[in-house]
Amino acid sequence: MLLQIPQLFSPEEARQLRETLERAQWRDGRQTAGHLAQSVKRNEQLALDDPIAIQLGEQILARLGQNPLFISAALPARVLPPRFNRYAGGGTYGNHIDNAIFTIPGNGARVRTDISSTLFLSDPDSYDGGELVIEDTYGVHSIKLPAGHMVVYPGTSLHRVNPVTRGVRYASFFWTQSLVALDVQRRTLFELDTAIQRLTADHPEHPSISQLTGVYHNLLRLWSTT
Ligand SMILES: O=C(O)CCC(=O)C(=O)O
Ligand SMILES: [Fe+2]
């Protein structure tokens, strides 16, 4: 499932995040790429232990924790610390699939990358190119969102970032291990949850609400892998 989360940050908040990133110490992104991805990666990233990355990453995690759409769609079990990238001067990241497992620096916990997310932090008019292009079972999707908006997509998808031929594209990206490993099951639960929310808003006394909520929890019990 490919889903947009609008306005995780307001335009003003996104501007502040971007201004902080403009002052940060950027490094060649190839340092953090796996063997295969290295040959197609031309961007810059912040080191994982960069104080700016840690501080902004915490702001993003706090915001995600309050976002009902992200929680319902991702059913997050563990979210890896957000990372930050910068593309300019033809910078690009060719087709790749993200690593399946990452280890959280510090505590050594392993996280399965069920869901990938990109939080766009630059105004789309301020740069050319830089679309995140995702290929899934439904086709090819080219995504370029306003600053502060986010896209979530299955970790299983082949994806790339088109060359940035004018301006600078700042973004944060990170991975989530979901309570439910399979995309098709997460999607089913998301649709059921959305329908229950709508029914509850329109007909708060409807007797089917508790029955459907029971079905939701019983499916979650069947499908959760943690
Ligand atoms: O910048 C993006 O939108 C995605 C970056 C990406 O795919 C990666 O770093 O693995
Ligand atoms: Fe990626």
PDB file of C-alpha atoms and ligand atoms in Angstrom:
ATOM      1  CA  MET A   1       0.000   0.000   0.000  1.00  0.00           C
ATOM      2  CA  LEU A   2       1.258   3.404  -1.001  1.00  0.00           C
ATOM      3  CA  LEU A   3      -0.206   6.137   1.177  1.00  0.00           C
ATOM      4  CA  GLN A   4       0.332   9.860   1.566  1.00  0.00           C
ATOM      5  CA  ILE A   5       0.308  11.395   5.031  1.00  0.00           C
ATOM      6  CA  PRO A   6      -0.450  15.083   4.432  1.00  0.00           C
ATOM      7  CA  GLN A   7       0.955  17.869   6.652  1.00  0.00           C
ATOM      8  CA  LEU A   8       2.916  15.806   9.162  1.00  0.00           C
ATOM      9  CA  PHE A   9       4.559  19.213   9.591  1.00  0.00           C
ATOM     10  CA  SER A  10       3.071  22.585   8.639  1.00  0.00           C
ATOM     11  CA  PRO A  11       4.829  24.580   5.877  1.00  0.00           C
ATOM     12  CA  GLU A  12       6.356  26.836   8.564  1.00  0.00           C
ATOM     13  CA  GLU A  13       7.606  23.863  10.618  1.00  0.00           C
ATOM     14  CA  ALA A  14       9.047  22.258   7.471  1.00  0.00           C
ATOM     15  CA  ARG A  15      10.865  25.525   6.719  1.00  0.00           C
ATOM     16  CA  GLN A  16      12.432  25.472  10.188  1.00  0.00           C
ATOM     17  CA  LEU A  17      13.537  21.839   9.791  1.00  0.00           C
ATOM     18  CA  ARG A  18      15.056  22.705   6.401  1.00  0.00           C
ATOM     19  CA  GLU A  19      16.915  25.728   7.799  1.00  0.00           C
ATOM     20  CA  THR A  20      18.471  23.534  10.468  1.00  0.00           C
ATOM     21  CA  LEU A  21      19.477  20.987   7.804  1.00  0.00           C
ATOM     22  CA  GLU A  22      21.085  23.718   5.680  1.00  0.00           C
ATOM     23  CA  ARG A  23      23.591  24.264   8.519  1.00  0.00           C
ATOM     24  CA  ALA A  24      24.321  20.546   9.022  1.00  0.00           C
ATOM     25  CA  GLN A  25      27.446  18.618   8.078  1.00  0.00           C
ATOM     26  CA  TRP A  26      26.641  16.568   4.973  1.00  0.00           C
ATOM     27  CA  ARG A  27      28.642  13.495   3.939  1.00  0.00           C
ATOM     28  CA  ASP A  28      28.807  11.290   0.873  1.00  0.00           C
ATOM     29  CA  GLY A  29      25.734   9.018   1.010  1.00  0.00           C
ATOM     30  CA  ARG A  30      27.684   6.056  -0.367  1.00  0.00           C
ATOM     31  CA  GLN A  31      29.204   5.552   3.087  1.00  0.00           C
ATOM     32  CA  THR A  32      25.864   4.253   4.358  1.00  0.00           C
ATOM     33  CA  ALA A  33      24.752   2.259   1.291  1.00  0.00           C
ATOM     34  CA  GLY A  34      24.947  -1.507   0.974  1.00  0.00           C
ATOM     35  CA  HIS A  35      27.267  -3.054  -1.634  1.00  0.00           C
ATOM     36  CA  LEU A  36      24.837  -3.070  -4.564  1.00  0.00           C
ATOM     37  CA  ALA A  37      23.114   0.231  -3.731  1.00  0.00           C
ATOM     38  CA  GLN A  38      26.514   1.995  -3.561  1.00  0.00           C
ATOM     39  CA  SER A  39      26.953   1.971  -7.327  1.00  0.00           C
ATOM     40  CA  VAL A  40      23.639   3.793  -7.954  1.00  0.00           C
ATOM     41  CA  LYS A  41      23.723   6.249  -5.035  1.00  0.00           C
ATOM     42  CA  ARG A  42      24.793   9.873  -5.611  1.00  0.00           C
ATOM     43  CA  ASN A  43      23.596  11.955  -2.681  1.00  0.00           C
ATOM     44  CA  GLU A  44      24.613  13.252   0.728  1.00  0.00           C
ATOM     45  CA  GLN A  45      23.451  12.184   4.158  1.00  0.00           C
ATOM     46  CA  LEU A  46      23.924  13.101   7.805  1.00  0.00           C
ATOM     47  CA  ALA A  47      25.885  10.678   9.970  1.00  0.00           C
ATOM     48  CA  LEU A  48      23.613   8.588  12.214  1.00  0.00           C
ATOM     49  CA  ASP A  49      25.206  10.106  15.337  1.00  0.00           C
ATOM     50  CA  ASP A  50      25.045  13.705  14.043  1.00  0.00           C
ATOM     51  CA  PRO A  51      23.405  15.775  16.836  1.00  0.00           C
ATOM     52  CA  ILE A  52      21.154  17.521  14.284  1.00  0.00           C
ATOM     53  CA  ALA A  53      19.981  14.152  12.906  1.00  0.00           C
ATOM     54  CA  ILE A  54      19.248  12.916  16.433  1.00  0.00           C
ATOM     55  CA  GLN A  55      17.368  16.082  17.440  1.00  0.00           C
ATOM     56  CA  LEU A  56      15.252  16.377  14.274  1.00  0.00           C
ATOM     57  CA  GLY A  57      14.713  12.610  14.246  1.00  0.00           C
ATOM     58  CA  GLU A  58      13.173  12.806  17.725  1.00  0.00           C
ATOM     59  CA  GLN A  59      10.832  15.582  16.569  1.00  0.00           C
ATOM     60  CA  ILE A  60       9.687  13.410  13.660  1.00  0.00           C
ATOM     61  CA  LEU A  61       9.148  10.324  15.848  1.00  0.00           C
ATOM     62  CA  ALA A  62       7.108  12.385  18.336  1.00  0.00           C
ATOM     63  CA  ARG A  63       4.918  13.698  15.515  1.00  0.00           C
ATOM     64  CA  LEU A  64       4.415  10.205  14.044  1.00  0.00           C
ATOM     65  CA  GLY A  65       3.256   8.930  17.435  1.00  0.00           C
ATOM     66  CA  GLN A  66       0.383  11.455  17.315  1.00  0.00           C
ATOM     67  CA  ASN A  67      -0.648  10.757  13.726  1.00  0.00           C
ATOM     68  CA  PRO A  68      -3.734   8.478  13.549  1.00  0.00           C
ATOM     69  CA  LEU A  69      -3.318   7.882   9.795  1.00  0.00           C
ATOM     70  CA  PHE A  70       0.293   6.668  10.159  1.00  0.00           C
ATOM     71  CA  ILE A  71      -0.596   4.488  13.164  1.00  0.00           C
ATOM     72  CA  SER A  72      -3.608   2.914  11.433  1.00  0.00           C
ATOM     73  CA  ALA A  73      -1.753   2.294   8.143  1.00  0.00           C
ATOM     74  CA  ALA A  74       1.655   1.251   9.498  1.00  0.00           C
ATOM     75  CA  LEU A  75       0.686  -0.456  12.787  1.00  0.00           C
ATOM     76  CA  PRO A  76       4.203   0.377  13.969  1.00  0.00           C
ATOM     77  CA  ALA A  77       6.036  -2.014  16.287  1.00  0.00           C
ATOM     78  CA  ARG A  78       9.442  -0.307  15.983  1.00  0.00           C
ATOM     79  CA  VAL A  79      10.517   2.776  14.056  1.00  0.00           C
ATOM     80  CA  LEU A  80      14.205   3.184  13.221  1.00  0.00           C
ATOM     81  CA  PRO A  81      15.766   6.595  13.926  1.00  0.00           C
ATOM     82  CA  PRO A  82      14.946   8.881  10.964  1.00  0.00           C
ATOM     83  CA  ARG A  83      17.784   9.609   8.545  1.00  0.00           C
ATOM     84  CA  PHE A  84      18.314  12.698   6.392  1.00  0.00           C
ATOM     85  CA  ASN A  85      19.420  13.140   2.797  1.00  0.00           C
ATOM     86  CA  ARG A  86      20.243  15.947   0.397  1.00  0.00           C
ATOM     87  CA  TYR A  87      20.229  15.782  -3.403  1.00  0.00           C
ATOM     88  CA  ALA A  88      21.639  18.576  -5.612  1.00  0.00           C
ATOM     89  CA  GLY A  89      23.699  19.048  -8.796  1.00  0.00           C
ATOM     90  CA  GLY A  90      22.342  15.936 -10.544  1.00  0.00           C
ATOM     91  CA  GLY A  91      22.275  13.907  -7.317  1.00  0.00           C
ATOM     92  CA  THR A  92      20.214  10.732  -7.643  1.00  0.00           C
ATOM     93  CA  TYR A  93      19.622   7.293  -6.165  1.00  0.00           C
ATOM     94  CA  GLY A  94      19.034   4.636  -8.829  1.00  0.00           C
ATOM     95  CA  ASN A  95      16.699   1.656  -8.582  1.00  0.00           C
ATOM     96  CA  HIS A  96      17.156  -0.361  -5.411  1.00  0.00           C
ATOM     97  CA  ILE A  97      15.339  -2.284  -2.700  1.00  0.00           C
ATOM     98  CA  ASP A  98      16.172  -1.301   0.868  1.00  0.00           C
ATOM     99  CA  ASN A  99      17.994  -3.730   3.166  1.00  0.00           C
ATOM    100  CA  ALA A 100      15.576  -6.108   4.935  1.00  0.00           C
ATOM    101  CA  ILE A 101      17.045  -5.776   8.428  1.00  0.00           C
ATOM    102  CA  PHE A 102      18.718  -2.886  10.247  1.00  0.00           C
ATOM    103  CA  THR A 103      20.304  -2.873  13.663  1.00  0.00           C
ATOM    104  CA  ILE A 104      19.490   0.038  15.974  1.00  0.00           C
ATOM    105  CA  PRO A 105      22.816   1.652  16.853  1.00  0.00           C
ATOM    106  CA  GLY A 106      23.336   1.593  20.599  1.00  0.00           C
ATOM    107  CA  ASN A 107      21.081  -1.222  21.749  1.00  0.00           C
ATOM    108  CA  GLY A 108      21.714  -3.704  18.895  1.00  0.00           C
ATOM    109  CA  ALA A 109      17.993  -4.485  18.379  1.00  0.00           C
ATOM    110  CA  ARG A 110      17.186  -5.806  14.916  1.00  0.00           C
ATOM    111  CA  VAL A 111      14.358  -4.175  12.975  1.00  0.00           C
ATOM    112  CA  ARG A 112      12.666  -5.646   9.886  1.00  0.00           C
ATOM    113  CA  THR A 113      11.986  -2.929   7.296  1.00  0.00           C
ATOM    114  CA  ASP A 114       8.338  -3.684   6.482  1.00  0.00           C
ATOM    115  CA  ILE A 115       7.576  -0.058   5.571  1.00  0.00           C
ATOM    116  CA  SER A 116       9.704   2.709   4.039  1.00  0.00           C
ATOM    117  CA  SER A 117       8.811   6.379   4.503  1.00  0.00           C
ATOM    118  CA  THR A 118       9.991   9.619   2.924  1.00  0.00           C
ATOM    119  CA  LEU A 119       9.163  12.971   4.530  1.00  0.00           C
ATOM    120  CA  PHE A 120       9.626  15.701   1.915  1.00  0.00           C
ATOM    121  CA  LEU A 121      11.229  18.837   3.356  1.00  0.00           C
ATOM    122  CA  SER A 122      11.805  21.053   0.292  1.00  0.00           C
ATOM    123  CA  ASP A 123       9.175  23.011  -1.573  1.00  0.00           C
ATOM    124  CA  PRO A 124       8.539  21.158  -4.886  1.00  0.00           C
ATOM    125  CA  ASP A 125       8.870  24.435  -6.850  1.00  0.00           C
ATOM    126  CA  SER A 126      12.363  24.985  -5.456  1.00  0.00           C
ATOM    127  CA  TYR A 127      13.941  22.046  -7.298  1.00  0.00           C
ATOM    128  CA  ASP A 128      13.611  20.138 -10.576  1.00  0.00           C
ATOM    129  CA  GLY A 129      13.585  16.334 -10.665  1.00  0.00           C
ATOM    130  CA  GLY A 130      13.918  14.530  -7.338  1.00  0.00           C
ATOM    131  CA  GLU A 131      10.714  12.499  -7.753  1.00  0.00           C
ATOM    132  CA  LEU A 132      10.592   9.347  -5.651  1.00  0.00           C
ATOM    133  CA  VAL A 133       9.589   6.689  -8.188  1.00  0.00           C
ATOM    134  CA  ILE A 134       8.089   3.549  -6.677  1.00  0.00           C
ATOM    135  CA  GLU A 135       7.266   0.377  -8.587  1.00  0.00           C
ATOM    136  CA  ASP A 136       4.742  -1.899  -6.921  1.00  0.00           C
ATOM    137  CA  THR A 137       2.282  -4.554  -8.069  1.00  0.00           C
ATOM    138  CA  TYR A 138      -0.119  -1.800  -9.224  1.00  0.00           C
ATOM    139  CA  GLY A 139       2.401  -0.011 -11.471  1.00  0.00           C
ATOM    140  CA  VAL A 140       4.909   2.849 -11.350  1.00  0.00           C
ATOM    141  CA  HIS A 141       4.235   5.877  -9.136  1.00  0.00           C
ATOM    142  CA  SER A 142       6.135   9.158  -9.305  1.00  0.00           C
ATOM    143  CA  ILE A 143       5.902  11.090  -6.045  1.00  0.00           C
ATOM    144  CA  LYS A 144       6.917  14.660  -5.269  1.00  0.00           C
ATOM    145  CA  LEU A 145       5.069  16.143  -2.300  1.00  0.00           C
ATOM    146  CA  PRO A 146       4.854  19.560  -0.655  1.00  0.00           C
ATOM    147  CA  ALA A 147       7.307  20.199   2.196  1.00  0.00           C
ATOM    148  CA  GLY A 148       5.993  18.586   5.397  1.00  0.00           C
ATOM    149  CA  HIS A 149       4.074  15.794   3.615  1.00  0.00           C
ATOM    150  CA  MET A 150       5.130  12.160   3.807  1.00  0.00           C
ATOM    151  CA  VAL A 151       4.677   9.004   1.735  1.00  0.00           C
ATOM    152  CA  VAL A 152       4.740   5.457   3.124  1.00  0.00           C
ATOM    153  CA  TYR A 153       5.275   2.425   0.898  1.00  0.00           C
ATOM    154  CA  PRO A 154       6.085  -1.266   1.332  1.00  0.00           C
ATOM    155  CA  GLY A 155       9.730  -2.079   2.033  1.00  0.00           C
ATOM    156  CA  THR A 156       9.474  -4.734  -0.676  1.00  0.00           C
ATOM    157  CA  SER A 157       9.128  -2.132  -3.480  1.00  0.00           C
ATOM    158  CA  LEU A 158      11.775  -1.263  -6.035  1.00  0.00           C
ATOM    159  CA  HIS A 159      12.304   2.504  -5.953  1.00  0.00           C
ATOM    160  CA  ARG A 160      14.592   5.341  -7.033  1.00  0.00           C
ATOM    161  CA  VAL A 161      15.051   9.103  -6.722  1.00  0.00           C
ATOM    162  CA  ASN A 162      15.305  10.940 -10.060  1.00  0.00           C
ATOM    163  CA  PRO A 163      18.288  13.271 -10.575  1.00  0.00           C
ATOM    164  CA  VAL A 164      17.859  16.744  -9.043  1.00  0.00           C
ATOM    165  CA  THR A 165      18.840  19.064 -11.894  1.00  0.00           C
ATOM    166  CA  ARG A 166      18.048  22.422 -10.208  1.00  0.00           C
ATOM    167  CA  GLY A 167      17.924  23.458  -6.565  1.00  0.00           C
ATOM    168  CA  VAL A 168      18.230  21.201  -3.528  1.00  0.00           C
ATOM    169  CA  ARG A 169      15.968  18.407  -2.293  1.00  0.00           C
ATOM    170  CA  TYR A 170      16.070  17.774   1.469  1.00  0.00           C
ATOM    171  CA  ALA A 171      14.187  14.814   2.924  1.00  0.00           C
ATOM    172  CA  SER A 172      14.003  12.524   5.892  1.00  0.00           C
ATOM    173  CA  PHE A 173      13.567   8.791   5.339  1.00  0.00           C
ATOM    174  CA  PHE A 174      13.192   5.927   7.753  1.00  0.00           C
ATOM    175  CA  TRP A 175      11.961   2.380   8.173  1.00  0.00           C
ATOM    176  CA  THR A 176       9.248   0.847  10.325  1.00  0.00           C
ATOM    177  CA  GLN A 177       8.786  -2.703  11.507  1.00  0.00           C
ATOM    178  CA  SER A 178       5.041  -3.271  11.581  1.00  0.00           C
ATOM    179  CA  LEU A 179       3.040  -5.500  13.920  1.00  0.00           C
ATOM    180  CA  VAL A 180       1.858  -7.078  10.625  1.00  0.00           C
ATOM    181  CA  ALA A 181       4.616  -8.105   8.222  1.00  0.00           C
ATOM    182  CA  LEU A 182       2.568  -8.555   5.044  1.00  0.00           C
ATOM    183  CA  ASP A 183       1.405  -5.520   3.073  1.00  0.00           C
ATOM    184  CA  VAL A 184      -1.852  -7.164   1.918  1.00  0.00           C
ATOM    185  CA  GLN A 185      -2.833  -7.863   5.551  1.00  0.00           C
ATOM    186  CA  ARG A 186      -1.912  -4.341   6.711  1.00  0.00           C
ATOM    187  CA  ARG A 187      -3.990  -2.913   3.883  1.00  0.00           C
ATOM    188  CA  THR A 188      -7.009  -5.042   4.822  1.00  0.00           C
ATOM    189  CA  LEU A 189      -6.778  -3.926   8.455  1.00  0.00           C
ATOM    190  CA  PHE A 190      -6.380  -0.284   7.391  1.00  0.00           C
ATOM    191  CA  GLU A 191      -9.517  -0.444   5.233  1.00  0.00           C
ATOM    192  CA  LEU A 192     -11.504  -2.143   8.002  1.00  0.00           C
ATOM    193  CA  ASP A 193     -10.322   0.427  10.556  1.00  0.00           C
ATOM    194  CA  THR A 194     -11.218   3.302   8.216  1.00  0.00           C
ATOM    195  CA  ALA A 195     -14.711   1.850   7.671  1.00  0.00           C
ATOM    196  CA  ILE A 196     -15.253   1.395  11.437  1.00  0.00           C
ATOM    197  CA  GLN A 197     -14.146   5.008  12.100  1.00  0.00           C
ATOM    198  CA  ARG A 198     -16.568   6.291   9.463  1.00  0.00           C
ATOM    199  CA  LEU A 199     -19.455   4.171  10.755  1.00  0.00           C
ATOM    200  CA  THR A 200     -18.739   5.348  14.310  1.00  0.00           C
ATOM    201  CA  ALA A 201     -18.776   9.001  13.205  1.00  0.00           C
ATOM    202  CA  ASP A 202     -21.997   8.656  11.186  1.00  0.00           C
ATOM    203  CA  HIS A 203     -23.960   6.192  13.373  1.00  0.00           C
ATOM    204  CA  PRO A 204     -22.399   6.125  16.854  1.00  0.00           C
ATOM    205  CA  GLU A 205     -25.091   3.755  18.222  1.00  0.00           C
ATOM    206  CA  HIS A 206     -24.905   1.210  15.413  1.00  0.00           C
ATOM    207  CA  PRO A 207     -24.766  -2.331  16.902  1.00  0.00           C
ATOM    208  CA  SER A 208     -22.375  -3.542  14.176  1.00  0.00           C
ATOM    209  CA  ILE A 209     -19.577  -1.276  15.475  1.00  0.00           C
ATOM    210  CA  SER A 210     -18.634  -3.584  18.341  1.00  0.00           C
ATOM    211  CA  GLN A 211     -18.877  -6.682  16.117  1.00  0.00           C
ATOM    212  CA  LEU A 212     -16.647  -5.150  13.422  1.00  0.00           C
ATOM    213  CA  THR A 213     -14.193  -3.931  16.060  1.00  0.00           C
ATOM    214  CA  GLY A 214     -14.032  -7.502  17.344  1.00  0.00           C
ATOM    215  CA  VAL A 215     -13.285  -8.765  13.830  1.00  0.00           C
ATOM    216  CA  TYR A 216     -10.522  -6.136  13.524  1.00  0.00           C
ATOM    217  CA  HIS A 217      -8.838  -7.290  16.719  1.00  0.00           C
ATOM    218  CA  ASN A 218      -9.211 -10.958  15.876  1.00  0.00           C
ATOM    219  CA  LEU A 219      -7.560 -10.419  12.477  1.00  0.00           C
ATOM    220  CA  LEU A 220      -4.783  -8.401  14.134  1.00  0.00           C
ATOM    221  CA  ARG A 221      -4.272 -11.263  16.608  1.00  0.00           C
ATOM    222  CA  LEU A 222      -4.049 -13.760  13.707  1.00  0.00           C
ATOM    223  CA  TRP A 223      -1.699 -11.686  11.583  1.00  0.00           C
ATOM    224  CA  SER A 224       0.608  -9.901  14.021  1.00  0.00           C
ATOM    225  CA  THR A 225       4.148 -11.242  13.995  1.00  0.00           C
ATOM    226  CA  THR A 226       5.292  -9.685  17.270  1.00  0.00           C
TER     227      THR A 226
HETATM  228  O1  LIG B   1      15.041  10.204  -0.614  1.00  0.00           O
HETATM  229  C1  LIG B   1      14.130   9.397  -0.748  1.00  0.00           C
HETATM  230  O2  LIG B   1      12.969   9.731  -1.024  1.00  0.00           O
HETATM  231  C2  LIG B   1      14.375   7.903  -0.611  1.00  0.00           C
HETATM  232  C3  LIG B   1      15.779   7.558  -0.255  1.00  0.00           C
HETATM  233  C4  LIG B   1      16.001   6.077  -0.355  1.00  0.00           C
HETATM  234  O3  LIG B   1      15.357   5.377  -1.077  1.00  0.00           O
HETATM  235  C5  LIG B   1      17.044   5.447   0.473  1.00  0.00           C
HETATM  236  O4  LIG B   1      17.891   6.153   1.026  1.00  0.00           O
HETATM  237  O5  LIG B   1      17.017   4.199   0.593  1.00  0.00           O
HETATM  238 FE    FE B   2      15.556   3.331  -0.531  1.00  0.00          FE
END
